[in-house]
mmCIF file of C-alpha atoms in Angstrom:
data_model
loop_
_atom_site.group_PDB
_atom_site.id
_atom_site.type_symbol
_atom_site.label_atom_id
_atom_site.label_comp_id
_atom_site.label_asym_id
_atom_site.label_seq_id
_atom_site.Cartn_x
_atom_site.Cartn_y
_atom_site.Cartn_z
ATOM 1 C CA UNK A 1 -0.013 -0.188 -0.058
ATOM 2 C CA UNK A 2 1.650 3.732 -0.867
ATOM 3 C CA UNK A 3 1.903 6.283 1.508
ATOM 4 C CA UNK A 4 0.994 9.933 1.276
ATOM 5 C CA UNK A 5 4.306 11.222 1.059
ATOM 6 C CA UNK A 6 6.633 10.908 -1.886
ATOM 7 C CA UNK A 7 9.706 8.727 -1.543
ATOM 8 C CA UNK A 8 12.635 10.494 -0.129
ATOM 9 C CA UNK A 9 14.938 10.980 -2.926
ATOM 10 C CA UNK A 10 18.670 12.412 -2.506
ATOM 11 C CA UNK A 11 19.065 16.197 -3.554
ATOM 12 C CA UNK A 12 21.322 16.762 -6.183
ATOM 13 C CA UNK A 13 24.665 18.421 -5.012
ATOM 14 C CA UNK A 14 24.320 22.239 -5.868
ATOM 15 C CA UNK A 15 20.598 22.239 -6.200
ATOM 16 C CA UNK A 16 18.190 23.850 -3.990
ATOM 17 C CA UNK A 17 15.131 22.198 -2.371
ATOM 18 C CA UNK A 18 13.243 22.810 -5.429
ATOM 19 C CA UNK A 19 15.731 20.815 -7.597
ATOM 20 C CA UNK A 20 16.568 24.172 -9.047
ATOM 21 C CA UNK A 21 20.788 25.020 -9.365
ATOM 22 C CA UNK A 22 22.092 27.359 -6.390
ATOM 23 C CA UNK A 23 24.310 29.816 -7.879
ATOM 24 C CA UNK A 24 27.648 29.512 -7.262
ATOM 25 C CA UNK A 25 30.481 31.956 -6.403
ATOM 26 C CA UNK A 26 33.061 32.377 -9.742
ATOM 27 C CA UNK A 27 36.360 30.402 -9.513
ATOM 28 C CA UNK A 28 38.482 34.229 -9.196
ATOM 29 C CA UNK A 29 36.555 34.149 -5.777
ATOM 30 C CA UNK A 30 38.783 31.414 -4.278
ATOM 31 C CA UNK A 31 41.959 33.574 -5.946
ATOM 32 C CA UNK A 32 44.495 34.603 -3.511
ATOM 33 C CA UNK A 33 44.976 38.755 -3.395
ATOM 34 C CA UNK A 34 48.018 40.195 -4.574
ATOM 35 C CA UNK A 35 50.070 40.736 -1.742
ATOM 36 C CA UNK A 36 49.352 40.829 2.057
ATOM 37 C CA UNK A 37 46.881 43.359 3.408
ATOM 38 C CA UNK A 38 47.744 45.366 6.206
ATOM 39 C CA UNK A 39 45.066 44.823 9.327
ATOM 40 C CA UNK A 40 43.891 48.817 9.267
ATOM 41 C CA UNK A 41 43.426 48.359 5.225
ATOM 42 C CA UNK A 42 46.637 50.391 5.031
ATOM 43 C CA UNK A 43 49.238 49.287 2.084
ATOM 44 C CA UNK A 44 51.890 46.565 2.812
ATOM 45 C CA UNK A 45 55.202 47.541 4.658
ATOM 46 C CA UNK A 46 57.824 48.500 3.836
ATOM 47 C CA UNK A 47 58.223 50.084 0.575
ATOM 48 C CA UNK A 48 60.126 52.584 -1.471
ATOM 49 C CA UNK A 49 58.421 55.463 -2.723
ATOM 50 C CA UNK A 50 59.923 57.389 -6.020
ATOM 51 C CA UNK A 51 59.114 61.509 -6.420
ATOM 52 C CA UNK A 52 60.122 63.931 -8.866
ATOM 53 C CA UNK A 53 61.606 61.624 -11.311
ATOM 54 C CA UNK A 54 63.246 63.096 -14.586
ATOM 55 C CA UNK A 55 64.965 61.728 -17.835
ATOM 56 C CA UNK A 56 68.188 62.855 -17.445
ATOM 57 C CA UNK A 57 72.014 62.525 -19.008
ATOM 58 C CA UNK A 58 74.033 60.010 -16.432
ATOM 59 C CA UNK A 59 77.632 60.442 -17.220
ATOM 60 C CA UNK A 60 80.824 58.760 -15.997
ATOM 61 C CA UNK A 61 82.783 61.263 -13.920
ATOM 62 C CA UNK A 62 85.894 59.237 -14.984
ATOM 63 C CA UNK A 63 85.395 59.793 -18.741
ATOM 64 C CA UNK A 64 84.440 63.531 -18.452
ATOM 65 C CA UNK A 65 86.200 66.330 -19.955
ATOM 66 C CA UNK A 66 86.213 69.977 -19.467
ATOM 67 C CA UNK A 67 87.224 73.104 -21.286
ATOM 68 C CA UNK A 68 87.010 76.789 -22.379
ATOM 69 C CA UNK A 69 85.188 78.216 -25.352
ATOM 70 C CA UNK A 70 87.289 77.450 -28.536
ATOM 71 C CA UNK A 71 88.949 74.242 -27.188
ATOM 72 C CA UNK A 72 88.219 70.970 -28.605
ATOM 73 C CA UNK A 73 87.287 67.938 -26.357
ATOM 74 C CA UNK A 74 87.672 64.453 -26.869
ATOM 75 C CA UNK A 75 87.020 61.136 -24.742
ATOM 76 C CA UNK A 76 87.261 57.672 -25.909
ATOM 77 C CA UNK A 77 86.520 54.355 -23.851
ATOM 78 C CA UNK A 78 87.480 50.621 -24.438
ATOM 79 C CA UNK A 79 84.943 47.981 -24.733
ATOM 80 C CA UNK A 80 84.088 46.369 -21.363
ATOM 81 C CA UNK A 81 84.283 50.007 -19.637
ATOM 82 C CA UNK A 82 81.751 50.150 -16.803
ATOM 83 C CA UNK A 83 80.661 52.852 -14.656
ATOM 84 C CA UNK A 84 78.105 53.649 -12.269
ATOM 85 C CA UNK A 85 75.122 55.982 -11.133
ATOM 86 C CA UNK A 86 74.759 57.587 -7.723
ATOM 87 C CA UNK A 87 72.472 56.789 -4.830
ATOM 88 C CA UNK A 88 72.475 59.248 -1.935
ATOM 89 C CA UNK A 89 70.819 58.276 1.657
ATOM 90 C CA UNK A 90 70.405 59.159 5.051
ATOM 91 C CA UNK A 91 71.132 55.763 6.801
ATOM 92 C CA UNK A 92 73.394 53.024 4.570
ATOM 93 C CA UNK A 93 71.289 50.634 2.747
ATOM 94 C CA UNK A 94 71.858 48.457 -0.188
ATOM 95 C CA UNK A 95 71.491 50.056 -3.394
ATOM 96 C CA UNK A 96 69.837 46.914 -4.968
ATOM 97 C CA UNK A 97 66.759 48.230 -3.088
ATOM 98 C CA UNK A 98 66.646 51.383 -4.836
ATOM 99 C CA UNK A 99 67.416 50.108 -8.109
ATOM 100 C CA UNK A 100 64.751 47.226 -7.593
ATOM 101 C CA UNK A 101 61.884 49.770 -7.224
ATOM 102 C CA UNK A 102 63.472 51.849 -10.053
ATOM 103 C CA UNK A 103 63.182 49.014 -11.983
ATOM 104 C CA UNK A 104 59.675 48.282 -11.044
ATOM 105 C CA UNK A 105 58.646 52.180 -11.734
ATOM 106 C CA UNK A 106 60.705 53.104 -15.007
ATOM 107 C CA UNK A 107 61.265 49.309 -16.444
ATOM 108 C CA UNK A 108 63.991 46.595 -16.600
ATOM 109 C CA UNK A 109 66.738 48.810 -18.012
ATOM 110 C CA UNK A 110 67.503 50.817 -15.213
ATOM 111 C CA UNK A 111 70.764 49.560 -13.248
ATOM 112 C CA UNK A 112 73.270 50.847 -11.125
ATOM 113 C CA UNK A 113 75.892 50.142 -13.463
ATOM 114 C CA UNK A 114 76.653 50.177 -17.223
ATOM 115 C CA UNK A 115 79.553 48.563 -19.540
ATOM 116 C CA UNK A 116 80.374 49.522 -23.116
ATOM 117 C CA UNK A 117 79.875 46.783 -25.399
ATOM 118 C CA UNK A 118 81.876 48.484 -28.132
ATOM 119 C CA UNK A 119 84.856 51.124 -28.368
ATOM 120 C CA UNK A 120 83.476 54.577 -28.319
ATOM 121 C CA UNK A 121 85.137 57.916 -28.812
ATOM 122 C CA UNK A 122 84.351 61.108 -29.725
ATOM 123 C CA UNK A 123 85.399 64.812 -30.015
ATOM 124 C CA UNK A 124 83.866 68.384 -29.622
ATOM 125 C CA UNK A 125 84.536 72.211 -29.821
ATOM 126 C CA UNK A 126 83.061 74.172 -27.327
ATOM 127 C CA UNK A 127 81.516 76.781 -29.257
ATOM 128 C CA UNK A 128 82.432 80.516 -29.041
ATOM 129 C CA UNK A 129 78.854 81.119 -27.801
ATOM 130 C CA UNK A 130 79.341 79.200 -24.434
ATOM 131 C CA UNK A 131 81.908 80.148 -21.593
ATOM 132 C CA UNK A 132 82.937 76.483 -21.030
ATOM 133 C CA UNK A 133 81.705 73.299 -21.639
ATOM 134 C CA UNK A 134 82.086 69.507 -21.540
ATOM 135 C CA UNK A 135 82.216 66.216 -23.327
ATOM 136 C CA UNK A 136 81.205 62.733 -21.928
ATOM 137 C CA UNK A 137 81.147 58.978 -21.568
ATOM 138 C CA UNK A 138 77.153 58.043 -20.414
ATOM 139 C CA UNK A 139 73.613 56.919 -21.204
ATOM 140 C CA UNK A 140 70.320 58.374 -20.659
ATOM 141 C CA UNK A 141 68.755 57.534 -17.043
ATOM 142 C CA UNK A 142 66.874 58.695 -14.411
ATOM 143 C CA UNK A 143 67.386 61.309 -11.630
ATOM 144 C CA UNK A 144 64.492 61.055 -8.563
ATOM 145 C CA UNK A 145 64.142 61.249 -5.028
ATOM 146 C CA UNK A 146 63.255 58.470 -2.739
ATOM 147 C CA UNK A 147 61.758 57.298 0.317
ATOM 148 C CA UNK A 148 61.986 53.970 2.306
ATOM 149 C CA UNK A 149 59.125 53.923 4.943
ATOM 150 C CA UNK A 150 56.120 52.090 5.879
ATOM 151 C CA UNK A 151 52.557 52.969 7.477
ATOM 152 C CA UNK A 152 51.683 53.050 11.036
ATOM 153 C CA UNK A 153 48.326 51.706 12.407
ATOM 154 C CA UNK A 154 46.528 54.938 11.796
ATOM 155 C CA UNK A 155 47.457 54.562 7.961
ATOM 156 C CA UNK A 156 50.224 57.419 8.171
ATOM 157 C CA UNK A 157 53.350 57.218 6.241
ATOM 158 C CA UNK A 158 56.593 57.014 8.590
ATOM 159 C CA UNK A 159 59.887 57.677 6.522
ATOM 160 C CA UNK A 160 62.510 55.245 7.994
ATOM 161 C CA UNK A 161 65.523 56.557 5.156
ATOM 162 C CA UNK A 162 65.511 59.170 2.075
ATOM 163 C CA UNK A 163 68.091 60.139 -0.626
ATOM 164 C CA UNK A 164 68.310 61.018 -4.383
ATOM 165 C CA UNK A 165 69.152 58.523 -6.884
ATOM 166 C CA UNK A 166 70.871 59.099 -10.600
ATOM 167 C CA UNK A 167 70.671 55.770 -12.587
ATOM 168 C CA UNK A 168 71.446 54.913 -16.127
ATOM 169 C CA UNK A 169 69.070 53.100 -18.522
ATOM 170 C CA UNK A 170 69.854 52.923 -22.191
ATOM 171 C CA UNK A 171 72.561 52.086 -23.895
ATOM 172 C CA UNK A 172 75.920 54.090 -23.349
ATOM 173 C CA UNK A 173 77.055 57.308 -25.651
ATOM 174 C CA UNK A 174 78.648 60.407 -25.804
ATOM 175 C CA UNK A 175 77.081 63.506 -25.197
ATOM 176 C CA UNK A 176 78.226 67.216 -24.748
ATOM 177 C CA UNK A 177 76.857 70.058 -22.815
#
């Protein structure tokens, strides 16, 4: 003899009592976020902030010559010659931290040092319209201010170190004033 109740059948997976599918969260909902999040919602600690960036010529001091109006200046460098940029700081730190932040900001070609891959040379006469001038090996690069810091519990930026940097970024060439 039958009963007045329908036979209990198992509810399908991901289905509501009426048998319709239950909306599921997208797969992206389970994805890990990009990096740590500070409990107060502040950016992760510590970090480097780069400001006042300018595209500049980064010259090699050992391969720079100076002269007065009318003087012909010459400079030459052999393949394999290396020169560096400059980093100043209030407290000693590894330049690699600043270079890594600059690479992230400006692109991968920024470095602390550049090396010539060919022999380079050039000459230039300081024009009469200039009192003095210079000729130098170098490359295009970036000059900028930097700060190393972190956020406190109130999300206020606290600077622990600061300075300036001038780093080469492109292939070496000869430039003049």
